[in-house]
Coordinates of C-alpha atoms (C1' of nucleotides) in Angstrom, one line a residue:
Chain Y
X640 CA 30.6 13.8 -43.4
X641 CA 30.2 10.6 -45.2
X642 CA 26.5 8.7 -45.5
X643 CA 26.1 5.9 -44.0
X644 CA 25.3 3.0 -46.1
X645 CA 22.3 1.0 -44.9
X646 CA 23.5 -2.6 -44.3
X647 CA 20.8 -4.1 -46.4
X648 CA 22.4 -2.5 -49.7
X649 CA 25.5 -4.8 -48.8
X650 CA 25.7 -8.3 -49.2
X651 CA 26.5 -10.6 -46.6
X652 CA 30.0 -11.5 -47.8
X653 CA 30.6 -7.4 -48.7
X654 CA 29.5 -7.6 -45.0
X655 CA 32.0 -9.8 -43.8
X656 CA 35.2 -8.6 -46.1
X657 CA 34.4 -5.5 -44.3
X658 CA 34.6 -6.6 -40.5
X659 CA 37.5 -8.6 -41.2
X660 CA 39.7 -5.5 -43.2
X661 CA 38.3 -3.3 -39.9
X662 CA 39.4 -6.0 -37.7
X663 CA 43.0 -6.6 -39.4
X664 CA 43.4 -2.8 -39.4
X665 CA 42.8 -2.2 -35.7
X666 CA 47.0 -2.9 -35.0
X667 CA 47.5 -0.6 -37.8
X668 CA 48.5 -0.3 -41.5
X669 CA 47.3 -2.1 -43.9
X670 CA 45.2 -5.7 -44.2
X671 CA 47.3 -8.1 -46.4
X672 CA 45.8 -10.3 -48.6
X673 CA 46.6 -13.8 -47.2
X674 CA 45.4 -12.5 -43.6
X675 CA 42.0 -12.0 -45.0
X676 CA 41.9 -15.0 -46.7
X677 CA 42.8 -16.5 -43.4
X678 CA 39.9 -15.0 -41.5
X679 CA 36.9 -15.9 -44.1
X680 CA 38.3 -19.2 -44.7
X681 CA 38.7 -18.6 -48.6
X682 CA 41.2 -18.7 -51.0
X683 CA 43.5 -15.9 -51.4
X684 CA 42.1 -15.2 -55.2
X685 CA 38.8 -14.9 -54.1
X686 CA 40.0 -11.9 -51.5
X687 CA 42.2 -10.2 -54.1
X688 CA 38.8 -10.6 -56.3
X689 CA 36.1 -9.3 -54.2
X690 CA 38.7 -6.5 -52.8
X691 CA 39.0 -5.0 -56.3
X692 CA 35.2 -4.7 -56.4
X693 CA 35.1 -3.0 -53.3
X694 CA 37.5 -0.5 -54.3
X695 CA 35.4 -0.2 -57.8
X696 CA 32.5 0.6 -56.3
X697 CA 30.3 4.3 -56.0
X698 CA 31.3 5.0 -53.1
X699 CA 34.5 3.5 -52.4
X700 CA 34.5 0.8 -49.5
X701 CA 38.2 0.2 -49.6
X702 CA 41.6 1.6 -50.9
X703 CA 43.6 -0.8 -52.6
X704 CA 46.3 -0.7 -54.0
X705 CA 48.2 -3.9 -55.9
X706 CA 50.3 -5.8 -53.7
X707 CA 50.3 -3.5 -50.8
X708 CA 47.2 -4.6 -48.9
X709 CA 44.0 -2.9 -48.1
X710 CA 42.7 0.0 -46.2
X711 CA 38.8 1.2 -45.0
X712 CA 37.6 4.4 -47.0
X713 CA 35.1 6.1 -44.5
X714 CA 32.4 4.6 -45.7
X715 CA 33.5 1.3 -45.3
X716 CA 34.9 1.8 -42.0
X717 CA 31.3 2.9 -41.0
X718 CA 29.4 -0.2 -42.6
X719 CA 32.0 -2.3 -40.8
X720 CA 30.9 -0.7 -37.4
X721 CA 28.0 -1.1 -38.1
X722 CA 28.3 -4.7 -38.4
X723 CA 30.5 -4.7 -35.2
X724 CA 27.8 -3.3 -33.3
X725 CA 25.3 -5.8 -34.1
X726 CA 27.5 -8.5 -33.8
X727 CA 28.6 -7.2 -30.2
X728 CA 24.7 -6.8 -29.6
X729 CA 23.4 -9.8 -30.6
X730 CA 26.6 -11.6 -28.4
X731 CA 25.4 -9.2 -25.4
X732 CA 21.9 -10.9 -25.7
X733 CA 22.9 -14.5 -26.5
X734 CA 24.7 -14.4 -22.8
X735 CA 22.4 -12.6 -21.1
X736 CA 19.2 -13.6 -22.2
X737 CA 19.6 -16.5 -23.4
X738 CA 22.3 -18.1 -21.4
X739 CA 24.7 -18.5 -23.8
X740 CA 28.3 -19.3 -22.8
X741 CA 31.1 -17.3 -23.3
X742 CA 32.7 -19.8 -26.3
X743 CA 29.4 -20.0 -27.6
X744 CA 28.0 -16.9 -29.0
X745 CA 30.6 -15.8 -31.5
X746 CA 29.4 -18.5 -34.3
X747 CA 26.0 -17.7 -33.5
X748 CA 26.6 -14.2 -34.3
X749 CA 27.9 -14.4 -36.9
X750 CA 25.1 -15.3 -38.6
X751 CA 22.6 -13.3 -37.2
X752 CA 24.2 -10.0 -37.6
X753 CA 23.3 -10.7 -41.5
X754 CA 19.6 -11.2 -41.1
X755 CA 18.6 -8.1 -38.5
X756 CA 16.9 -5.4 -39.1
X757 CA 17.9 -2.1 -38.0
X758 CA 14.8 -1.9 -36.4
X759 CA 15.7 -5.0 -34.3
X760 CA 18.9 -4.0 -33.7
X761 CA 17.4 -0.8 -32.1
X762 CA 15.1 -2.7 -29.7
X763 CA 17.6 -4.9 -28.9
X764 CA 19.6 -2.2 -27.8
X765 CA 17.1 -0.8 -25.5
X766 CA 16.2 -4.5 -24.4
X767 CA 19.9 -4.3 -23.1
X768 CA 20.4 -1.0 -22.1
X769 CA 22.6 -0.2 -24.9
X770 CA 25.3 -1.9 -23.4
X771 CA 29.2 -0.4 -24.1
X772 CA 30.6 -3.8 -23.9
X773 CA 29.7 -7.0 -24.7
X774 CA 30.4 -10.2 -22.6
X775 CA 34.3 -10.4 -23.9
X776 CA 34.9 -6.7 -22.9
X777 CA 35.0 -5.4 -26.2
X778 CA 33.5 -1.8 -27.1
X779 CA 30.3 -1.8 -28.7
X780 CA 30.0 1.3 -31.1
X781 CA 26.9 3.3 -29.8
X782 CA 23.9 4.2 -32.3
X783 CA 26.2 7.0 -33.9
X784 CA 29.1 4.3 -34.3
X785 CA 31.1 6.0 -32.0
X786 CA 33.1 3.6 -30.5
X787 CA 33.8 3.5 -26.3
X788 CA 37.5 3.7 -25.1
X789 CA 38.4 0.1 -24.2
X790 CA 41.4 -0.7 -23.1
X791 CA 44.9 -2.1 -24.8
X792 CA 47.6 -3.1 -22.1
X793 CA 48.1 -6.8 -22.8
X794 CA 48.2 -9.2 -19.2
X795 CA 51.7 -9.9 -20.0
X796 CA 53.0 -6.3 -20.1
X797 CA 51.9 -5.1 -16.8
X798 CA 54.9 -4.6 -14.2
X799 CA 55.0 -7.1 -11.3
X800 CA 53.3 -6.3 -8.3
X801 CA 51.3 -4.7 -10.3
X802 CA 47.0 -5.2 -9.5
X803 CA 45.3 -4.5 -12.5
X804 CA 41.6 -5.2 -13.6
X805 CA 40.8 -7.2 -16.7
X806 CA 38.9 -5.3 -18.9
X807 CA 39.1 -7.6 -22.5
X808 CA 39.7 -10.7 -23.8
X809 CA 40.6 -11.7 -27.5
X810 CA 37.8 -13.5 -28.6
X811 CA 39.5 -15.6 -31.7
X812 CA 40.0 -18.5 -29.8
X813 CA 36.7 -20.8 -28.3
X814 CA 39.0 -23.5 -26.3
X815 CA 41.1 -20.2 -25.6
X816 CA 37.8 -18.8 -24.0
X817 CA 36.8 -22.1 -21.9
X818 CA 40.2 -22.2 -20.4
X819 CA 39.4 -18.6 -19.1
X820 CA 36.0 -19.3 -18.5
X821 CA 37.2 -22.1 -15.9
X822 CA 39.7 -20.0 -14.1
X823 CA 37.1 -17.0 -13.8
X824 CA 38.8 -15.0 -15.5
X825 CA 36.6 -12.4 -16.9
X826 CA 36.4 -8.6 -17.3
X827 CA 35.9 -6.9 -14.0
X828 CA 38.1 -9.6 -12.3
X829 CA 41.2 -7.9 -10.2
X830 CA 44.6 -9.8 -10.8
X831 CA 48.2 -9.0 -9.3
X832 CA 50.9 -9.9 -11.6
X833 CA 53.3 -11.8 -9.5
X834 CA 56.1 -12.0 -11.9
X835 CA 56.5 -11.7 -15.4
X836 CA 58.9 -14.3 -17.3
X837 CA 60.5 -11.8 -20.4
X838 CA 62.0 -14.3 -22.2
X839 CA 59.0 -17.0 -23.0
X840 CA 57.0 -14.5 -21.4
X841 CA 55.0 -17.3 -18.5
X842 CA 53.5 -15.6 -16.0
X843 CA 52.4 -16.3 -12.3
X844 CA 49.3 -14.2 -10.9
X845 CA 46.8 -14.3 -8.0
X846 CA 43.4 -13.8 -9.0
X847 CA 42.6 -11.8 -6.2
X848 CA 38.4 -12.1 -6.3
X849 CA 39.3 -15.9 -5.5
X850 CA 42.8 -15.9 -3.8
X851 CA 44.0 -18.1 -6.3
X852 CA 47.1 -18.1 -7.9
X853 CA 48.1 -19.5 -11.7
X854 CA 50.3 -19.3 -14.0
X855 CA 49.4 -18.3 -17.9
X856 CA 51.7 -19.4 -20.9
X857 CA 52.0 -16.5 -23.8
X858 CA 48.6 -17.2 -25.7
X859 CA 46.9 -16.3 -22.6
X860 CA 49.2 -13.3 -21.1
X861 CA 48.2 -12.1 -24.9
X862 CA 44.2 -12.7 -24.6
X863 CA 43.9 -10.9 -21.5
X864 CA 43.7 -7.2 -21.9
X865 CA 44.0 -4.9 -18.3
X866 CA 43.7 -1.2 -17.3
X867 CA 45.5 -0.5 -13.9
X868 CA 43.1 0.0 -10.6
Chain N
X199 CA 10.0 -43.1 -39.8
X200 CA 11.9 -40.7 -42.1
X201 CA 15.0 -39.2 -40.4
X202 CA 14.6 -35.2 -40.1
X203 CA 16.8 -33.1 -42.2
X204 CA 19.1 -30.6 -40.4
X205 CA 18.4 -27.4 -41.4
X206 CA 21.6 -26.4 -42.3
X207 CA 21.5 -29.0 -44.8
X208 CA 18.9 -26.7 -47.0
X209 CA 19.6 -23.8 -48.1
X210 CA 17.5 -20.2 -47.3
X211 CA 15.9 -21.0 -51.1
X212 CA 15.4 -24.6 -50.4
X213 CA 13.7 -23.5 -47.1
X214 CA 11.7 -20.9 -48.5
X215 CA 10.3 -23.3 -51.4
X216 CA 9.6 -26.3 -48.8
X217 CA 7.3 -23.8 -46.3
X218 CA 5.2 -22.0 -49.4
X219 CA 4.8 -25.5 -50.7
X220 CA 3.3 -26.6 -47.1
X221 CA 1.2 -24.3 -46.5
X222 CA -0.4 -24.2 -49.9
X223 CA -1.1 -27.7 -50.0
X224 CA -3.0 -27.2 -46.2
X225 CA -5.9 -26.5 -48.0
X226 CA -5.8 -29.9 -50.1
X227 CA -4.3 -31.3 -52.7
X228 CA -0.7 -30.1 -54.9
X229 CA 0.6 -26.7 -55.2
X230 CA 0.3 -24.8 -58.2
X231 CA 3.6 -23.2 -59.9
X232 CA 2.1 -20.3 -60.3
X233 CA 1.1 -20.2 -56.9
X234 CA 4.5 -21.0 -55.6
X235 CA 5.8 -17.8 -58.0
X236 CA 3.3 -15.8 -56.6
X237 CA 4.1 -16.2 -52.9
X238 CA 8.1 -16.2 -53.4
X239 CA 7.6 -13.1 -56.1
X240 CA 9.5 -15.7 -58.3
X241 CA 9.1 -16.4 -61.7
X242 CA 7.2 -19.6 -62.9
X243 CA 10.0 -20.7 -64.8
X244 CA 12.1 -20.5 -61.5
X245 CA 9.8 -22.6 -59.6
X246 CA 9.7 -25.3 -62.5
X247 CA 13.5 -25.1 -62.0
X248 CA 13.9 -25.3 -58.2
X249 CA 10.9 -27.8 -57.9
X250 CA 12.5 -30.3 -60.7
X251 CA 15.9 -30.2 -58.1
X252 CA 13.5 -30.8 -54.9
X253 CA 12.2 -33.7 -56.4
X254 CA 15.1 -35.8 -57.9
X255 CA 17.7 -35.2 -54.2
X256 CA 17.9 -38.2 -52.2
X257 CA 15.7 -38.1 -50.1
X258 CA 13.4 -36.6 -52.5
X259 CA 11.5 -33.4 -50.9
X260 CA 8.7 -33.0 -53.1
X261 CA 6.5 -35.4 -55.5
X262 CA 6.3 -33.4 -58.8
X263 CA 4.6 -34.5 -62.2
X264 CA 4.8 -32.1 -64.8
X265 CA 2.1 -30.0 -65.0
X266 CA 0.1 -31.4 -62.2
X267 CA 1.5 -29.8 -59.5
X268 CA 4.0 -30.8 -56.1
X269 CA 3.5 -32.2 -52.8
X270 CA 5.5 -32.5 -50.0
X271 CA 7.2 -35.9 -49.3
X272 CA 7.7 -36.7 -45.3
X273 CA 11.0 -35.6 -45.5
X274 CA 9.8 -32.3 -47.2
X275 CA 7.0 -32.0 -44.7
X276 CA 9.3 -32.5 -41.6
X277 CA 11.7 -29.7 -43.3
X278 CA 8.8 -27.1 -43.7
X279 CA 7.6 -28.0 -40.4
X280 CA 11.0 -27.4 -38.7
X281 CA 11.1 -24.0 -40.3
X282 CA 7.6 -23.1 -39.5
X283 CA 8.8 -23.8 -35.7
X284 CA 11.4 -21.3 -36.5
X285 CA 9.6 -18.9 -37.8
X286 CA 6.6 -18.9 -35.3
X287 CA 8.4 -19.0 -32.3
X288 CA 10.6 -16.1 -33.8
X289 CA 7.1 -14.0 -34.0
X290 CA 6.5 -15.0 -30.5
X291 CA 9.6 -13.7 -29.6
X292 CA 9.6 -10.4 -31.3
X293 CA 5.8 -9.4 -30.1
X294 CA 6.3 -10.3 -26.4
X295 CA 10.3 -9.8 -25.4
X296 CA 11.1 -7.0 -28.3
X297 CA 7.5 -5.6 -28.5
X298 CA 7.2 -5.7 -32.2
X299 CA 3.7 -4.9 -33.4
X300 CA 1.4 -8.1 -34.9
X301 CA 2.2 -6.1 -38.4
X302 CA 5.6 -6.4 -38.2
X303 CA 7.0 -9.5 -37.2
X304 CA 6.4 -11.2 -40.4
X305 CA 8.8 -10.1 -42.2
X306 CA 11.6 -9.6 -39.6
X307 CA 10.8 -13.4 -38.8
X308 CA 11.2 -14.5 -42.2
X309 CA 15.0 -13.6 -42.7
X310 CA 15.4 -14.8 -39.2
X311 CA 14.5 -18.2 -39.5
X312 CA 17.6 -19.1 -41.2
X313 CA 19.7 -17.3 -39.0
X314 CA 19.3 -19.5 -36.2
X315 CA 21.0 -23.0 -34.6
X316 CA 19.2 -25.8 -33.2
X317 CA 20.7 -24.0 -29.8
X318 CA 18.8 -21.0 -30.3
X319 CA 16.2 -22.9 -31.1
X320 CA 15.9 -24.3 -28.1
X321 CA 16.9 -21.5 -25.6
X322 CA 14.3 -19.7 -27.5
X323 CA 11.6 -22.2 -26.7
X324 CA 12.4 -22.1 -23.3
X325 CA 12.9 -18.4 -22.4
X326 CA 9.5 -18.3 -24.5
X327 CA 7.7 -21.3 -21.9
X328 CA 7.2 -23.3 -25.2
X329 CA 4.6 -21.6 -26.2
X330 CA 1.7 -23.4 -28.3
X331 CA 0.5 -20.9 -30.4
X332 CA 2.4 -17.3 -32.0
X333 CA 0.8 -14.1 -31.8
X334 CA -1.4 -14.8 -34.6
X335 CA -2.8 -17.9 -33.4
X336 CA -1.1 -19.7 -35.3
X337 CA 0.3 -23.5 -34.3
X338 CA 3.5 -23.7 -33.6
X339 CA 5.3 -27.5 -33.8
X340 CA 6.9 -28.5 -31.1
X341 CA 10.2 -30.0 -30.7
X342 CA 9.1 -33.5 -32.1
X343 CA 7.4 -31.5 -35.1
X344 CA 4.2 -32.0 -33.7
X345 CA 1.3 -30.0 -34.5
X346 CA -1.4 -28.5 -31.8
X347 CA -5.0 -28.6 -32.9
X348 CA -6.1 -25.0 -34.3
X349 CA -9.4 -23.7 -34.7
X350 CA -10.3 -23.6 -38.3
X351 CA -14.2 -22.1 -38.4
X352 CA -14.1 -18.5 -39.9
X353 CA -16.0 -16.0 -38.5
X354 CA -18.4 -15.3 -41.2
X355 CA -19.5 -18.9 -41.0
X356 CA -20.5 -18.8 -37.3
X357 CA -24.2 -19.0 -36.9
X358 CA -25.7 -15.3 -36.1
X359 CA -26.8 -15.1 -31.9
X360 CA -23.3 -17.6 -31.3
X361 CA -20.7 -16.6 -28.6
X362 CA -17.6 -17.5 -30.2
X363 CA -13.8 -16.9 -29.4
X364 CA -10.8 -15.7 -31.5
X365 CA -8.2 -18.3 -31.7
X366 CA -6.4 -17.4 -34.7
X367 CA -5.8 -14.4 -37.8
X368 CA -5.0 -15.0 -41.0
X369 CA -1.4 -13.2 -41.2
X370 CA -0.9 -12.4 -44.9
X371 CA -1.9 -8.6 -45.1
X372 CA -0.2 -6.5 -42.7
X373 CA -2.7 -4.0 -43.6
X374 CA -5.3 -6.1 -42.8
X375 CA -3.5 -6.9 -39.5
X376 CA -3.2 -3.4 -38.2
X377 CA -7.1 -2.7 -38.6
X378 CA -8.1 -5.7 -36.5
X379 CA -5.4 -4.4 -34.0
X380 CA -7.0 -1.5 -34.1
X381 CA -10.5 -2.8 -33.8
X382 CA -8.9 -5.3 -30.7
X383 CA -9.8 -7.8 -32.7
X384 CA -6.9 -10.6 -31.6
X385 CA -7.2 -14.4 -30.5
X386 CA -8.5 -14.8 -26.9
X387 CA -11.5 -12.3 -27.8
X388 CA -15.0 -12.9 -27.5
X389 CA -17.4 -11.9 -30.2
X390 CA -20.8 -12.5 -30.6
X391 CA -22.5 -13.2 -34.2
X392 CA -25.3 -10.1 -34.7
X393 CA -26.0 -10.9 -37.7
X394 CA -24.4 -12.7 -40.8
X395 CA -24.8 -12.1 -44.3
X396 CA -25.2 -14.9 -46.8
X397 CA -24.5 -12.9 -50.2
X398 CA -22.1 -10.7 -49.7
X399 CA -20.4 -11.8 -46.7
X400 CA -20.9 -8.8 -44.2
X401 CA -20.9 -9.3 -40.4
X402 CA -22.2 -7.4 -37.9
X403 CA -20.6 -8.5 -34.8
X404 CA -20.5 -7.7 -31.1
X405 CA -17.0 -7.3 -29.6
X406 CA -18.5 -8.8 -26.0
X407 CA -15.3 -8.0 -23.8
X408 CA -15.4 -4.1 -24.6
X409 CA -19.2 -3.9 -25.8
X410 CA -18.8 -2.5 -28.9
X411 CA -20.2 -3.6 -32.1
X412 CA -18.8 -3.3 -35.3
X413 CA -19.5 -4.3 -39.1
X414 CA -17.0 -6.7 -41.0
X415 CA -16.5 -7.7 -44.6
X416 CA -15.8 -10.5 -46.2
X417 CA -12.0 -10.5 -46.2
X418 CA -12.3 -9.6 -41.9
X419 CA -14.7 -12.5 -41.8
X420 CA -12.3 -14.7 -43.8
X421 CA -9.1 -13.8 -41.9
X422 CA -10.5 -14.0 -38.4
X423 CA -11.1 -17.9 -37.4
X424 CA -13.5 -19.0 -34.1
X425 CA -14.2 -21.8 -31.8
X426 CA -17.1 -22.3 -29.9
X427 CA -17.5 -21.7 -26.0
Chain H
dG687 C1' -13.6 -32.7 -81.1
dC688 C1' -11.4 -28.4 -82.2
dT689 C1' -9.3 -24.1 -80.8
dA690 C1' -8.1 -20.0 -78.1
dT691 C1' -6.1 -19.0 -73.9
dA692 C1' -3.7 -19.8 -69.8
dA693 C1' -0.3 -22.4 -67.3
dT694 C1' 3.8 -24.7 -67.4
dT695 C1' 8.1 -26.2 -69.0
dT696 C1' 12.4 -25.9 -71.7
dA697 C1' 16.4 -23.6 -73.3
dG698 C1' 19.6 -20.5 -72.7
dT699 C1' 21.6 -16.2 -70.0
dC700 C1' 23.2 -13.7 -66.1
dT701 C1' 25.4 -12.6 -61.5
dA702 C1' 27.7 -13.2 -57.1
dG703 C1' 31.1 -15.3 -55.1
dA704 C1' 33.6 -19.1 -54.6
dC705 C1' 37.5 -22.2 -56.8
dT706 C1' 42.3 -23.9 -59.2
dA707 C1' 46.3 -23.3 -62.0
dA708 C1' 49.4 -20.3 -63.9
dA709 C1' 51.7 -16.0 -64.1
dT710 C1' 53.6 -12.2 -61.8
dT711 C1' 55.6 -9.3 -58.2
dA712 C1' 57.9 -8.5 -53.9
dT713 C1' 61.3 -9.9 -50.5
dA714 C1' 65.1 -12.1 -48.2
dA715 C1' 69.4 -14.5 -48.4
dG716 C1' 73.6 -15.1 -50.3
Chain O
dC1468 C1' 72.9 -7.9 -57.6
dT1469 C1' 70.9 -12.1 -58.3
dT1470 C1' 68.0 -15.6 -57.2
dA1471 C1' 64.9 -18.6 -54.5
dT1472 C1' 60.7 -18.3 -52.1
dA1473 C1' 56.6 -16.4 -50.7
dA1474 C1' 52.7 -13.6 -51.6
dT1475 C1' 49.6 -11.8 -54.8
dT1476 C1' 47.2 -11.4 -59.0
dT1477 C1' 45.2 -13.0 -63.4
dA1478 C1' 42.6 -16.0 -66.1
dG1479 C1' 39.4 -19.2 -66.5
dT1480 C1' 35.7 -22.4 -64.2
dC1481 C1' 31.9 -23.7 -61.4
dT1482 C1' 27.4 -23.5 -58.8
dA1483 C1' 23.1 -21.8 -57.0
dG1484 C1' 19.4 -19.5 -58.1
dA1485 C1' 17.5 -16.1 -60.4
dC1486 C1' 15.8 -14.3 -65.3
dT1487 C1' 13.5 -14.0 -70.4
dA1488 C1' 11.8 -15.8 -74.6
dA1489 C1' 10.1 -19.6 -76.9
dA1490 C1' 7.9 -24.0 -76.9
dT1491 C1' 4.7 -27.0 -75.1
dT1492 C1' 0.6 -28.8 -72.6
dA1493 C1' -3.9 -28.4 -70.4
dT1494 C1' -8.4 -26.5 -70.3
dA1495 C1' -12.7 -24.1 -71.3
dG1496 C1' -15.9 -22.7 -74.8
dC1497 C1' -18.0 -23.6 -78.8

DNA sequence: GCTATAATTTAGTCTAGACTAAATTATAAG
DNA sequence: CTTATAATTTAGTCTAGACTAAATTATAGC
């Protein structure tokens, strides 16, 4: 049983080198070097830099190993949720209480999750009801950072006919999200997959909730995670 | 009219410096290095440092002559002022939507503050009903910067027989703090002058709304400040 | 008006975390 | 198997904002 380290012994960029390894890992394997860069916005040295440090350090956040990317020890997998939690919190509340759109609250949340305390991040919870998702359908790890099965069957797999529930949707993207937001198509909504294009992988579906029917290019049949009814 | 710095501009030390700087210079007059150390447990030397840099940016955010002290230029001022608002309504919002004790939102506030975007900001202040005044009594600016009129007659000054009322409590000793919570001592109260002591600046006061009477010294009679009726 | 003391400033260091440029290693294509 | 290209790492810089130690200035007491 590892000990949790107490966020406010980690810096905020350890912080954030962190949620973006966890995030990166999630498909599996490894996080390369250039990907992280990608995420934080900073130059490739800098990532190999502060990735050696973490590995350097009592205990371990990460296993590294030279030219073959990085990996989460347990430790650092638990700061990470950590962080993951509050950011999913502090999302939850920016939309709920404080009417924040969709697009809106991932910026916003970034920040914040840096300056809480884990007091606040225990009300906040309760102010909530220690939500299990936040507003893009993502799990929210509970107190214990145990995480909440969510689900992983992309729009653009389910069979035709199909009528399947959305349940997630990839957050990366703010125009992405607008676009979504328009069509109403947020976790909870039922869809029936009309047909499913394999090759450039288009789709045409009925949002049942509004008897509408669209049609969603790849970057979209991606977003939209399901779970079958 | 000078044109307000966005706080993103400044950075958390910049911030930090600007707001001890205003409210030592409320009293009158420049602030002190030393003083400026003190409140940011800095070193002297650092404040010499930071307080050279304030001064020669364009716009300049402080007046500074060596040895004499800095104040605030109207760019500085407006700074401070914006993260006062920040931090104020912050308090507000942990004491009466996370139920936060008077004690604790200090501190939770003052990491906060730089947290947040103008669009918190402002959902805050609304969710909040714009409040006035934070849970110390304490003026908070409103969206133009603007200061409310605060009460600024400490309680050991009111003349002994006078029916005053709490408007405001001195919030630098959380210690402090928790025994006037205790006592119920918190703006809106009335409290009637018994008697007053001259030397050594002991009260006797009557707490009128739950008719109780209790004795105060000098730093209570300091920290709490009065109007009339 | 001098002098001891306190306050302030200067000068020089350190650390975290970014950067660029150059060197190295891995990989894919022929 | 070699080589071109892409990815990564190394080496060395930079900046903000802290620090300490030493030097300077202001002030209070005589």
């Amino acid at each position: 049983m590892a000990a949790t380290i107490e966020p406010q012994l980690l810096t905020e960029s350890t912080q954030d080198y962190l949620k973006a390894i966890y995030e990166l890992t999630q498909a599996g394997g490894g996080a390369a070097t250039s990907s992280i860069a990608d995420r934080l916005s900073v130059s490739p040295a800098s990532v190999t830099n502060m990735v050696q440090k973490l590995a350097e350090r009592q205990p371990p956040l990460v296993t590294y190993r030279k030219h073959y990317g990085v990996e989460l020890t347990n430790e650092g997998r638990l700061a990470a949720l950590r962080t993951v939690r509050r950011h999913r919190l502090i999302e939850q509340f920016l939309t709920h209480v404080l009417g924040y759109s969709w697009d809106e609250v991932h910026q916003e949340a970034e920040r914040l999750e840096h300056a809480i305390s884990p007091l606040f991040e225990e009300r906040l919870a309760i102010l909530l009801g220690e939500p299990r998702f936040d507003p893009h359908g993502d799990p929210i790890p509970d107190a214990n950072l145990t995480l909440p099965d969510s689900c992983a069957l992309p729009l653009y797999r389910a069979a035709p006919g199909q009528v399947v529930r959305v349940c997630r949707v990839r957050n990366d993207n703010p125009a992405l999200l607008r676009y979504l937001d328009e069509l109403g198509l947020r976790p909870g909504l039922r869809v029936r997959v009309i047909s499913s294009q394999p090759v450039d992988y288009t789709l045409q579906v009925e949002l049942v909730d509004y008897d509408k029917q669209v049609v969603l290019g790849q970057a979209l049949g991606e977003a939209v995670m399901v779970e079958a009814i």
